[in-house]
mmCIF file of C-alpha atoms in Angstrom:
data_model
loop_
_atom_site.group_PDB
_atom_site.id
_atom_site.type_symbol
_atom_site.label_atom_id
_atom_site.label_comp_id
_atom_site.label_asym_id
_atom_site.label_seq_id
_atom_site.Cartn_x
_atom_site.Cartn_y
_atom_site.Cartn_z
ATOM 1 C CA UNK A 1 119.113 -37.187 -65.979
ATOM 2 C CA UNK A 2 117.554 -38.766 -69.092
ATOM 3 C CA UNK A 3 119.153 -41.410 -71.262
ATOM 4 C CA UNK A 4 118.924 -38.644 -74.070
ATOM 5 C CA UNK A 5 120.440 -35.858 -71.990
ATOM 6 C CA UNK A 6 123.440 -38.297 -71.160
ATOM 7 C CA UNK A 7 123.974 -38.904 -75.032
ATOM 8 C CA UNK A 8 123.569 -35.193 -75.615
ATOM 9 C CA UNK A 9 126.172 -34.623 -72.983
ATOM 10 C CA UNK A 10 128.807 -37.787 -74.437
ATOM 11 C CA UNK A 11 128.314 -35.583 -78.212
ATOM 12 C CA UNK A 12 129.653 -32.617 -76.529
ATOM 13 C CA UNK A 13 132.663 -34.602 -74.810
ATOM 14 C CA UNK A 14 133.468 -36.006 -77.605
ATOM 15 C CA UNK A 15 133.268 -33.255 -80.150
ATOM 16 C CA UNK A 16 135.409 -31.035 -77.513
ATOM 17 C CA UNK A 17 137.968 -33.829 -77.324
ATOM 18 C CA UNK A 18 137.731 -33.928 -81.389
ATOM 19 C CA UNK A 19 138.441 -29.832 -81.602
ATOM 20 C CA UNK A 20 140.773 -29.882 -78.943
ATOM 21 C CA UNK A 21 142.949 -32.847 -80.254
ATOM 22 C CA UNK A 22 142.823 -31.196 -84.110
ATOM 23 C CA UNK A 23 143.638 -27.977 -82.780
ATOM 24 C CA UNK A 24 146.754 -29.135 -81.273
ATOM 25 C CA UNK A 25 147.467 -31.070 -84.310
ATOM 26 C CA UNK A 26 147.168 -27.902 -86.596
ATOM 27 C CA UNK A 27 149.785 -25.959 -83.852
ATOM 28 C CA UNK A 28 152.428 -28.048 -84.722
ATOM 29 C CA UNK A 29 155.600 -29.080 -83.184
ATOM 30 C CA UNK A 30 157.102 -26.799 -79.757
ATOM 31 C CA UNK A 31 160.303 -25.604 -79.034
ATOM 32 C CA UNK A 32 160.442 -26.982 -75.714
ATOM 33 C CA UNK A 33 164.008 -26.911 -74.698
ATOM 34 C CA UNK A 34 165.062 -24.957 -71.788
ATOM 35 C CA UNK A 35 167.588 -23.371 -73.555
ATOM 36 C CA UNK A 36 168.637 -19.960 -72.438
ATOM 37 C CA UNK A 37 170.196 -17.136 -74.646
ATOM 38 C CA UNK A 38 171.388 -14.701 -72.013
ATOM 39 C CA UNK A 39 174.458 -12.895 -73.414
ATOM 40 C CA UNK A 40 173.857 -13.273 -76.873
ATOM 41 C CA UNK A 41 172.927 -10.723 -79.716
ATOM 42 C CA UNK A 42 170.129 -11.897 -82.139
ATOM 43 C CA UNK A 43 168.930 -9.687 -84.986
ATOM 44 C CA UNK A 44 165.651 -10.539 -86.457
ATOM 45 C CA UNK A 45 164.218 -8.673 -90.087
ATOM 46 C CA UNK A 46 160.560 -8.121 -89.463
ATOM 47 C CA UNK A 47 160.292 -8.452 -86.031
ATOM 48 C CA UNK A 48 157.717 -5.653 -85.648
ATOM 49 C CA UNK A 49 154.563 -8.067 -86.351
ATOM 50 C CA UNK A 50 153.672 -11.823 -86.872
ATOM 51 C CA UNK A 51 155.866 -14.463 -86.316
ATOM 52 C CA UNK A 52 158.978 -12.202 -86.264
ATOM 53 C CA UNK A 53 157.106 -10.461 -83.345
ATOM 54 C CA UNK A 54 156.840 -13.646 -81.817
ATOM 55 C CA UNK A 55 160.742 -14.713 -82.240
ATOM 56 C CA UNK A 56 162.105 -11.285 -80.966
ATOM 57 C CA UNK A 57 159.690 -11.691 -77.711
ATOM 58 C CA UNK A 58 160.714 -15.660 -76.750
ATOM 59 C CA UNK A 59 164.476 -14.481 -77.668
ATOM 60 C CA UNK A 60 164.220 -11.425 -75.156
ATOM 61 C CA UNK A 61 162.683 -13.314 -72.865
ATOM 62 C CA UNK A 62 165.103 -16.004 -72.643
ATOM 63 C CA UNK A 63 167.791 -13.216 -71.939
ATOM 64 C CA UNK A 64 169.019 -12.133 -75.645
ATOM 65 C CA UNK A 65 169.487 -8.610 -77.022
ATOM 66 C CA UNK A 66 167.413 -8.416 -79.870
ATOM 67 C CA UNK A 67 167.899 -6.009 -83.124
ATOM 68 C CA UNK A 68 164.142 -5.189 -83.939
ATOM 69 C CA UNK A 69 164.928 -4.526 -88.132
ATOM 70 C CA UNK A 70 161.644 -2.951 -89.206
ATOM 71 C CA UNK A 71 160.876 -0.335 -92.020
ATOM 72 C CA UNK A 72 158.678 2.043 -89.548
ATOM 73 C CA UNK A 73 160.305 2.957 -86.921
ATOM 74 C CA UNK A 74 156.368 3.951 -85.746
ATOM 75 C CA UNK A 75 155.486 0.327 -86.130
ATOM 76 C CA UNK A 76 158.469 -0.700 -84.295
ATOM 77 C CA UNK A 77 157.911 1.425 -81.400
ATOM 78 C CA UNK A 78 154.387 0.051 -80.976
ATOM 79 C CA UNK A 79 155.882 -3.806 -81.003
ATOM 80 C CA UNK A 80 158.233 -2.807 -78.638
ATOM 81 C CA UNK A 81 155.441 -1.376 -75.944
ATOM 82 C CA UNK A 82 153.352 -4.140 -76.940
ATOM 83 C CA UNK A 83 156.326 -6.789 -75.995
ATOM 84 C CA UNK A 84 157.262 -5.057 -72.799
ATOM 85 C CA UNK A 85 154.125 -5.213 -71.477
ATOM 86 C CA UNK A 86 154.288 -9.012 -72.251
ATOM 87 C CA UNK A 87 157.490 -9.356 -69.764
ATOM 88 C CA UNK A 88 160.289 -8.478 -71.838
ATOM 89 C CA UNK A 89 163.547 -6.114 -71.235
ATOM 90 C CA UNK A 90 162.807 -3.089 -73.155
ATOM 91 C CA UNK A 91 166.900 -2.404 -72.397
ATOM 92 C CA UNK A 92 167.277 -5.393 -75.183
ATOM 93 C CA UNK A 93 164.996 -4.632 -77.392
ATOM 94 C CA UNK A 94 166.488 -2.442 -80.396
ATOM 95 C CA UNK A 95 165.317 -1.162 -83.543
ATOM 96 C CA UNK A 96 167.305 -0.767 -86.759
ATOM 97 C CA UNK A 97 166.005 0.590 -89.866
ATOM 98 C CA UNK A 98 166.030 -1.944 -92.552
ATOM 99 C CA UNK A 99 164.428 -1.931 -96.114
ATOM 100 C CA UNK A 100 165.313 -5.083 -97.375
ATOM 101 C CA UNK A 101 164.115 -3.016 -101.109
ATOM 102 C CA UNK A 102 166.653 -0.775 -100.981
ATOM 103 C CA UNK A 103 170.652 -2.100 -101.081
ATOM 104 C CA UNK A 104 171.554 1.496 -99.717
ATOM 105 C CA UNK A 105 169.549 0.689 -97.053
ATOM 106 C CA UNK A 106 170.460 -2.737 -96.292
ATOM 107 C CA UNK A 107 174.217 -1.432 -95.811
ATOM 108 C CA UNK A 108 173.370 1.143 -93.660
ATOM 109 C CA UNK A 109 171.637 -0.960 -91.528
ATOM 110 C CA UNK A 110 174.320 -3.343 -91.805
ATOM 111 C CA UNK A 111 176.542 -0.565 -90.947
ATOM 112 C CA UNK A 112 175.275 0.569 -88.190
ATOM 113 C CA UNK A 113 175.008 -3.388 -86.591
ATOM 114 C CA UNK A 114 178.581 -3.060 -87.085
ATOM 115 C CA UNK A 115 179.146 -0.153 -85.220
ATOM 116 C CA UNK A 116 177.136 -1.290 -82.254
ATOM 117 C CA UNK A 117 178.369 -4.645 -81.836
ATOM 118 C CA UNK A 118 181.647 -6.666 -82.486
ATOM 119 C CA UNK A 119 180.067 -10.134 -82.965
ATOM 120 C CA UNK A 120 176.418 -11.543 -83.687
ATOM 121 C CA UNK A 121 174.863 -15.355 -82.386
ATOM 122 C CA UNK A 122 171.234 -15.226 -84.195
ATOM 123 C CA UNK A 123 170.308 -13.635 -87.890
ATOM 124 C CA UNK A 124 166.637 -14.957 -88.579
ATOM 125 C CA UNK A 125 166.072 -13.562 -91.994
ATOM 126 C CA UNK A 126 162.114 -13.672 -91.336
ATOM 127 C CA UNK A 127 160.634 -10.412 -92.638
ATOM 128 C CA UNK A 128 158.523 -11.322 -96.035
ATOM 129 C CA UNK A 129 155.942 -9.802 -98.416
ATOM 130 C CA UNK A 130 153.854 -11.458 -101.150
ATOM 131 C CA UNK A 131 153.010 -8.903 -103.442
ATOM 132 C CA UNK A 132 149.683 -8.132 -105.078
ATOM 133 C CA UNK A 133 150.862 -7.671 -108.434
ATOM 134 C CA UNK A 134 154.335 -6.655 -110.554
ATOM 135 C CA UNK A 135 156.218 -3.809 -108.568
ATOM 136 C CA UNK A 136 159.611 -2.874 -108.466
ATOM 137 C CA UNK A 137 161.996 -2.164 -105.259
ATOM 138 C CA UNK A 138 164.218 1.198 -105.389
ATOM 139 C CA UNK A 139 166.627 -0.753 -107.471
ATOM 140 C CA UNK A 140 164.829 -2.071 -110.085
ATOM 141 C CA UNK A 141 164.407 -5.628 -109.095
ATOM 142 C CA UNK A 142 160.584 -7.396 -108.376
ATOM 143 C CA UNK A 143 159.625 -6.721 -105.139
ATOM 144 C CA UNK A 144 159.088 -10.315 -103.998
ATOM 145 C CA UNK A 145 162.237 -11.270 -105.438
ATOM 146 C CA UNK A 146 164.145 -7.972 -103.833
ATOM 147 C CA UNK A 147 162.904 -8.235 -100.429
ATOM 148 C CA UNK A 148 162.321 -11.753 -99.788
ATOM 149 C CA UNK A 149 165.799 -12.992 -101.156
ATOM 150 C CA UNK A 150 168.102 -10.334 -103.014
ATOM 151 C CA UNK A 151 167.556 -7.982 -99.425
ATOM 152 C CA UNK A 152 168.264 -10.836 -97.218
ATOM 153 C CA UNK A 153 171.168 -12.195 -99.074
ATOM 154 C CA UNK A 154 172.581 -8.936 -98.608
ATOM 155 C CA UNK A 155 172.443 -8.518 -95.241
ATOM 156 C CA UNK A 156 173.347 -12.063 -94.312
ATOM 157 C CA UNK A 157 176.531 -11.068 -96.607
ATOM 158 C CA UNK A 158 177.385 -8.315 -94.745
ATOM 159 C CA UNK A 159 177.080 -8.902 -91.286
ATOM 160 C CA UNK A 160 178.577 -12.742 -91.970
ATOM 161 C CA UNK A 161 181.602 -11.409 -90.277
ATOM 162 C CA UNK A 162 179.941 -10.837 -87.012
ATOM 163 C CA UNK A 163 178.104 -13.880 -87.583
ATOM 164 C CA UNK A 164 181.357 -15.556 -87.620
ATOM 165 C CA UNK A 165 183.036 -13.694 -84.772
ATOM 166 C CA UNK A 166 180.327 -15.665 -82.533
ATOM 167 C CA UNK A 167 181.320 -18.709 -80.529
ATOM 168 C CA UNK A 168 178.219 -20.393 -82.139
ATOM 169 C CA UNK A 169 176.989 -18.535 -85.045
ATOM 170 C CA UNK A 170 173.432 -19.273 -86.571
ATOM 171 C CA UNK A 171 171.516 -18.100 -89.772
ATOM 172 C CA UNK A 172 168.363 -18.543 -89.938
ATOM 173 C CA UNK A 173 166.556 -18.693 -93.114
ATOM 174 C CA UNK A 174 162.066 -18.556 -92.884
ATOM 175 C CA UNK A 175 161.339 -20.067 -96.148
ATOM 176 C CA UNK A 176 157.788 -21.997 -97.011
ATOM 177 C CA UNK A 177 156.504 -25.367 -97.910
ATOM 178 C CA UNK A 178 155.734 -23.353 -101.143
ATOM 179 C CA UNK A 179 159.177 -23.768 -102.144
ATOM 180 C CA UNK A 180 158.317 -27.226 -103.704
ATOM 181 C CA UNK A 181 155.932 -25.904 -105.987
ATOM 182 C CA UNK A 182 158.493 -23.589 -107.472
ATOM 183 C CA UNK A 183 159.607 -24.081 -111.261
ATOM 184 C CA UNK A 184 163.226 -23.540 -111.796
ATOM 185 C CA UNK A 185 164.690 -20.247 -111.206
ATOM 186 C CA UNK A 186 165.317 -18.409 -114.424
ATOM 187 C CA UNK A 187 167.910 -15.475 -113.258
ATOM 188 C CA UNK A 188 167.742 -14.527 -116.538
ATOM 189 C CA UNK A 189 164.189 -13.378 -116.310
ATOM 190 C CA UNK A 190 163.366 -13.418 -112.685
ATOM 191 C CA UNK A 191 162.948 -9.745 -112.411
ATOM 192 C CA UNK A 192 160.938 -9.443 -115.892
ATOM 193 C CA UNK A 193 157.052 -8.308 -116.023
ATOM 194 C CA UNK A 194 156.649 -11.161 -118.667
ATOM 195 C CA UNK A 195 154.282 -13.811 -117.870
ATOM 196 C CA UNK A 196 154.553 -12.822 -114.198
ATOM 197 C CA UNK A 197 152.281 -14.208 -111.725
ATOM 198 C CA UNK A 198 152.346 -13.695 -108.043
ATOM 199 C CA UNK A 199 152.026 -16.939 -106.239
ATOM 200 C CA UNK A 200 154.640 -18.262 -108.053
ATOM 201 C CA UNK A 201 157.031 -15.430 -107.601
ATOM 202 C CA UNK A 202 156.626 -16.164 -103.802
ATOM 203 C CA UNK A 203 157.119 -19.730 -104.250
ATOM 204 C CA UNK A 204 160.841 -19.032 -106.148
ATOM 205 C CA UNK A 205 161.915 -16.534 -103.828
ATOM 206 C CA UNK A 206 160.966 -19.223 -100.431
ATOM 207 C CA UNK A 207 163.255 -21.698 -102.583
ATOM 208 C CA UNK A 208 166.021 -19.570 -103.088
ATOM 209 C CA UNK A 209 165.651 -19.061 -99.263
ATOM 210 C CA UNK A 210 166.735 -22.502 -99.241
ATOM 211 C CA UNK A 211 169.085 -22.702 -101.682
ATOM 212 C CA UNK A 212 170.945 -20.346 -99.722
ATOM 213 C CA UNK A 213 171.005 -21.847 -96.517
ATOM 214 C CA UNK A 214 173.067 -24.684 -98.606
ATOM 215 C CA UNK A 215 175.216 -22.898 -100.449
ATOM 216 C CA UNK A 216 176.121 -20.532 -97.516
ATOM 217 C CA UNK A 217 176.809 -23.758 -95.870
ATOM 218 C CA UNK A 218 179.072 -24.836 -98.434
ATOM 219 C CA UNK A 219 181.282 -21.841 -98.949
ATOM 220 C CA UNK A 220 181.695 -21.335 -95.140
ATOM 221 C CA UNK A 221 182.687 -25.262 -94.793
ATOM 222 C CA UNK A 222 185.186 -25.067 -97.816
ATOM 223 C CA UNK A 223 186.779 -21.735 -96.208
ATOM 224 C CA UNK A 224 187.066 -24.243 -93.076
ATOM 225 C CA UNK A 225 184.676 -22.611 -91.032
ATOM 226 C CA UNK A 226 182.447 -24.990 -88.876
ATOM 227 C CA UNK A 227 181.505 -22.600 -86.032
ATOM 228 C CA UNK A 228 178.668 -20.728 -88.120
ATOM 229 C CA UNK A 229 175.550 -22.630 -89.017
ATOM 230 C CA UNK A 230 172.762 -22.127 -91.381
ATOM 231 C CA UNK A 231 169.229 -23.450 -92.262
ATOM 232 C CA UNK A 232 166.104 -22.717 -93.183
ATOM 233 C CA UNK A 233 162.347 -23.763 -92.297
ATOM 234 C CA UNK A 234 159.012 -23.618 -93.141
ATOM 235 C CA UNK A 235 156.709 -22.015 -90.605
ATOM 236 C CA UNK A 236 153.405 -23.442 -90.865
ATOM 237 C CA UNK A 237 150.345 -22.091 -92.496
ATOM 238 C CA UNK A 238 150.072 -18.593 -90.448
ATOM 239 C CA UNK A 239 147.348 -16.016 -90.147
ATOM 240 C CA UNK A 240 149.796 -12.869 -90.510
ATOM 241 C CA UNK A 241 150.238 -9.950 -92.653
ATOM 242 C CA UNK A 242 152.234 -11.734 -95.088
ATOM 243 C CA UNK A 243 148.952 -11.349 -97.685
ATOM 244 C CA UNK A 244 147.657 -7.772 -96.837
ATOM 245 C CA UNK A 245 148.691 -7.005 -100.658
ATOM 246 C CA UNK A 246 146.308 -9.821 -101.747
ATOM 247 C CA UNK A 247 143.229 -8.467 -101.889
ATOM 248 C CA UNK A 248 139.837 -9.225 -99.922
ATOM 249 C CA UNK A 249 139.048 -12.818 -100.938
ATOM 250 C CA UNK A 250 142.567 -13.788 -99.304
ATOM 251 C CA UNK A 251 141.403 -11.943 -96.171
ATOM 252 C CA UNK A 252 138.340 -14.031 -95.726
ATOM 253 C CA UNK A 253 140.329 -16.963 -96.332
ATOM 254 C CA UNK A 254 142.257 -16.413 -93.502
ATOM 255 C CA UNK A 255 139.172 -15.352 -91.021
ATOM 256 C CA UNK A 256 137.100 -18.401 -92.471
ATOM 257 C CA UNK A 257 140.171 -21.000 -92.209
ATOM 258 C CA UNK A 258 141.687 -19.255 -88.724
ATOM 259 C CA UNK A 259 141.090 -22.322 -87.128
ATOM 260 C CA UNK A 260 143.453 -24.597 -89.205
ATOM 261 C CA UNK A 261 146.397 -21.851 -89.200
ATOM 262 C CA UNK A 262 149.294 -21.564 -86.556
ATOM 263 C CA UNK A 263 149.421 -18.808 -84.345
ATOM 264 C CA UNK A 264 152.266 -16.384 -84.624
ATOM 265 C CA UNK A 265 153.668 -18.054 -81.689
ATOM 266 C CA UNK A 266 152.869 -21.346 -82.964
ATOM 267 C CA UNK A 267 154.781 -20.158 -86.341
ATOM 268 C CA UNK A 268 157.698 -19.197 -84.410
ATOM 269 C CA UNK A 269 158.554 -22.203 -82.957
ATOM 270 C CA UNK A 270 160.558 -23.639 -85.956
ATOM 271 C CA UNK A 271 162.396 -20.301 -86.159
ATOM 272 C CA UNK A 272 163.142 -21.046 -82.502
ATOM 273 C CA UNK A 273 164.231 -24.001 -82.673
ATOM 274 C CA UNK A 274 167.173 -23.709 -85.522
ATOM 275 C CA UNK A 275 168.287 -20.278 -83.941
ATOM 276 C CA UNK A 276 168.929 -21.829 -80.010
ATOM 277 C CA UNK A 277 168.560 -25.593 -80.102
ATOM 278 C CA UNK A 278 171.554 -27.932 -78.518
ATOM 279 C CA UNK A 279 170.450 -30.752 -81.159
ATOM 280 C CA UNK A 280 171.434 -27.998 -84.278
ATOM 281 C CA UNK A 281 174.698 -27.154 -82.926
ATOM 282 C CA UNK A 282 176.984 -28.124 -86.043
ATOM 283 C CA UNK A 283 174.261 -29.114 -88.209
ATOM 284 C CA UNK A 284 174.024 -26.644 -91.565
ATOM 285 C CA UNK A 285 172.435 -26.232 -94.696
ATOM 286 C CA UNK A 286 169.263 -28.412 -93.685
ATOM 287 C CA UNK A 287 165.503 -27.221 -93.925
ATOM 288 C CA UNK A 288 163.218 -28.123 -91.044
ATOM 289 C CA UNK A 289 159.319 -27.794 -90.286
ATOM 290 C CA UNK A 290 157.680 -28.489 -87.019
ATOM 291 C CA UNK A 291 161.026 -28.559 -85.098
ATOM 292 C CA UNK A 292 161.728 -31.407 -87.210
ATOM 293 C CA UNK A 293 164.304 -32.253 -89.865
ATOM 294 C CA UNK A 294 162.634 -32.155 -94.007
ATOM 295 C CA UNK A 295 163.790 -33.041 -97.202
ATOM 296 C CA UNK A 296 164.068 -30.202 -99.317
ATOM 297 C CA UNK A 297 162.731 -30.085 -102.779
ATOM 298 C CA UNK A 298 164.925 -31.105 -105.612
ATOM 299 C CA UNK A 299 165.200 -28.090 -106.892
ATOM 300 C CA UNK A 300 166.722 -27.010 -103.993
ATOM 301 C CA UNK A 301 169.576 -29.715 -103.568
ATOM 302 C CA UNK A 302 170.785 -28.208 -107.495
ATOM 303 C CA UNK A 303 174.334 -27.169 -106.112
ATOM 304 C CA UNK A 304 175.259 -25.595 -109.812
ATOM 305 C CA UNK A 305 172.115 -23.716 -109.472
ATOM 306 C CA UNK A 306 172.467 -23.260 -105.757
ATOM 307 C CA UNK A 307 176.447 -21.949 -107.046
ATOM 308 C CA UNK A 308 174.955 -19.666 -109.854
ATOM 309 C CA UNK A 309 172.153 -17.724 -107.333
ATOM 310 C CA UNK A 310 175.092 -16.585 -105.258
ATOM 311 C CA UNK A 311 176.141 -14.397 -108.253
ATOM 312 C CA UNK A 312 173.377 -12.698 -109.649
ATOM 313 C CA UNK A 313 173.463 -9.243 -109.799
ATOM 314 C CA UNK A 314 170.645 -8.860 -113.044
ATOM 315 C CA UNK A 315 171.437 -8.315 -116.008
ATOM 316 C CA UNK A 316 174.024 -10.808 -116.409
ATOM 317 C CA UNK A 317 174.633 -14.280 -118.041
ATOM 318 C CA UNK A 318 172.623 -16.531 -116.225
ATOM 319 C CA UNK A 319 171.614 -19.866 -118.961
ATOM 320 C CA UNK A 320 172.388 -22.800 -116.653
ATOM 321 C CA UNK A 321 174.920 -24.793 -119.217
ATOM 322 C CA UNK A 322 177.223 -26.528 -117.681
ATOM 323 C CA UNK A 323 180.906 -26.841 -118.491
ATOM 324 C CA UNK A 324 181.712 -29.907 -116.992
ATOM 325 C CA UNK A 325 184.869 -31.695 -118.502
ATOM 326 C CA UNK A 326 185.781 -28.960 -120.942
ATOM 327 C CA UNK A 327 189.132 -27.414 -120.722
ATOM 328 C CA UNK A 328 189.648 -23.510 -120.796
ATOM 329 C CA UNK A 329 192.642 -20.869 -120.860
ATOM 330 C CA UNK A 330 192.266 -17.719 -119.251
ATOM 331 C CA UNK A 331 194.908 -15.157 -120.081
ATOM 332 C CA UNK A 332 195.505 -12.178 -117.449
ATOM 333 C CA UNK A 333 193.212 -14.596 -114.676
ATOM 334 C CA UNK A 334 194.668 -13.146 -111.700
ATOM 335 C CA UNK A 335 192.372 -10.139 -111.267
ATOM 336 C CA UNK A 336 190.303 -8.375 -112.368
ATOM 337 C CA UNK A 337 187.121 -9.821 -114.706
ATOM 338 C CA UNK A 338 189.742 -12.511 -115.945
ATOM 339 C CA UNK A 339 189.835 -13.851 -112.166
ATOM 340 C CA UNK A 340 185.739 -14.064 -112.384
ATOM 341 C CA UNK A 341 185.689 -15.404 -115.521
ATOM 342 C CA UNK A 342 188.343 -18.225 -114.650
ATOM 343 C CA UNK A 343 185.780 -18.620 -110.946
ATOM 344 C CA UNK A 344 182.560 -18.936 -112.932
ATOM 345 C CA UNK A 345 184.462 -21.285 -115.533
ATOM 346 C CA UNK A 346 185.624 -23.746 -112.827
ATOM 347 C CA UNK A 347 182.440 -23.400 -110.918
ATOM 348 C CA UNK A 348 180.534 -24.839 -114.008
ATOM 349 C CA UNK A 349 182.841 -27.813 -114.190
ATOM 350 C CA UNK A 350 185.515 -26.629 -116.271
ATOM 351 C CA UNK A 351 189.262 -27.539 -115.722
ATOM 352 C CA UNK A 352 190.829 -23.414 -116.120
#
């Protein structure tokens, strides 16, 4: 062998090694712990495609009954042949109907969790869109807004009971890196047409994902309740179908940049990791990325803010004034909107 074959030959090496050691950089961190879930119920939104696909499959597999809560039942059915044929139980494997759009919806779903079981381990709120332009869900609220938060709020809300009926309760929040490069949230406006723009819309409803990981956290610790735990995460930069609405140029983004995006199974392994870990038991309202604990964005850690997105219903009085060391006297504050009024009052610092 010539002296310019062998240097031919050391390029090759070295450039494999090169690939090979990015490439595993780029996957992230694993969920590695031999953790099993046998005997528990987990309910994942979205878990027909992507990294949701991905969560319900490693949750079956490790012995969990998984709520599949999908929109298309046809879609659902072929993620369910698809993940038997990949080794799991199709006897745990469920599907709901869930449009995270529509409230009516939401309850029924909720509903009907409620009927079938008496207690819930694992809600990952993963299901997500990113829409192409200004739409409306079924009742009236921006679609990215609706689904992403408003429809997963909502469902959190209602089957917290279950949730807290579990030994070891965990919520699961799939929020985005993107939530730091969200301006504040306006509640006042977050639903209007007016200056809206799309990426940025995504980018406030992953940080309300993560406000209300925190603020769930606080309300369940002031009511006493250490037994449920909640947290969000950021997935990693995922080929999925998260940007179908987008358009072509974002679908040759994701062909041309494949290489330096997660897997869905990559992308699942922070979802993973908060819903079975030993190391999370009793930890709450934290975000984490790469099986690893993160600081949050500012924005984030606002707990008036965090206090005020609880509330919103649209069309209400959202300007974020505070009320801090003002006194107030609430007549008839014992039900009724005199009881909210006195809640909101105290919650923005007032002594009531």
């Amino acid at each position: 062998m010539t002296d310019c074959n062998c240097s031919y030959i050391a390029i090759l090496a070295v450039g494999a090694i090169g690939l090979y050691l990015l490439r595993k950089y780029f996957k992230g961190g694993q969920f590695t712990e031999n953790v099993s879930a046998r005997g528990k119920i987990a309910v994942v939104t979205g878990g027909n495609t992507g990294i949701g696909l991905e969560t319900v499959k490693e949750l079956n597999l490790r012995g969990a009954k998984v709520y599949m809560l999908c929109r298309s039942e046809q879609r659902a059915s072929a993620a369910k042949t698809e993940l038997v044929k990949n080794g799991c139980d199709a006897s745990r494997l469920i599907y709901v109907n869930c449009d995270l759009g529509s409230k009516d919806n939401v309850k029924k779903c909720a509903a009907k969790l409620s009927q079938l079981e008496s207690s819930i381990d694992i809600l990952v709120n993963n299901a997500g869109v990113w829409a192409g332009g200004y739409e409306k869900t079924k009742d009236g609220h921006e679609v990215t807004w609706g689904t992403n938060h408003l429809g997963h709020f909502l469902l959190t809300e209602l089957l917290l009971p279950l949730v807290e009926k579990a030994p070891e309760g965990r919520v699961v929040n799939v929020a985005s890196l993107v939530h730091y490069q969200s301006t504040v949230i306006d509640l006042a406006k977050i639903d209007s047409n007016d200056g809206f723009d799309t990426t940025m819309a995504y980018n406030k409803s992953k940080l309300a994902n993560v406000m209300h990981a925190r603020e769930l956290t606080r309300r369940l610790r002031s009511k006493g309740i250490t037994s449920v735990t909640v947290n969000s995460l950021h997935p990693g930069v995922i080929a999925t179908e998260l940007l179908r609405d987008l358009g072509v140029g974002y679908k040759i983004f994701q062909i041309v940049f494949a290489f330096f995006m997660k897997s869905w199974k990559d992308g699942a392994q922070t979802s993973l990791y908060c819903a079975l870990s030993s190391d999370l038991k009793g930890v709450s309202g934290k975000y984490y990325s790469d099986c690893a604990r993160k600081t949050e964005a500012p924005l984030a850690r606002d707990d008036l803010a965090c206090k005020q997105l609880r509330h919103f219903k649209g069309g209400q009085f959202r300007e974020r004034v505070s009320a801090k060391g003002k006194v107030a006297v609430v007549t008839g504050c014992n039900t009724g909107i005199g009881l909210e009024t006195v809640r909101e009052l105290n919650i923005r610092g007032a002594k009531v």
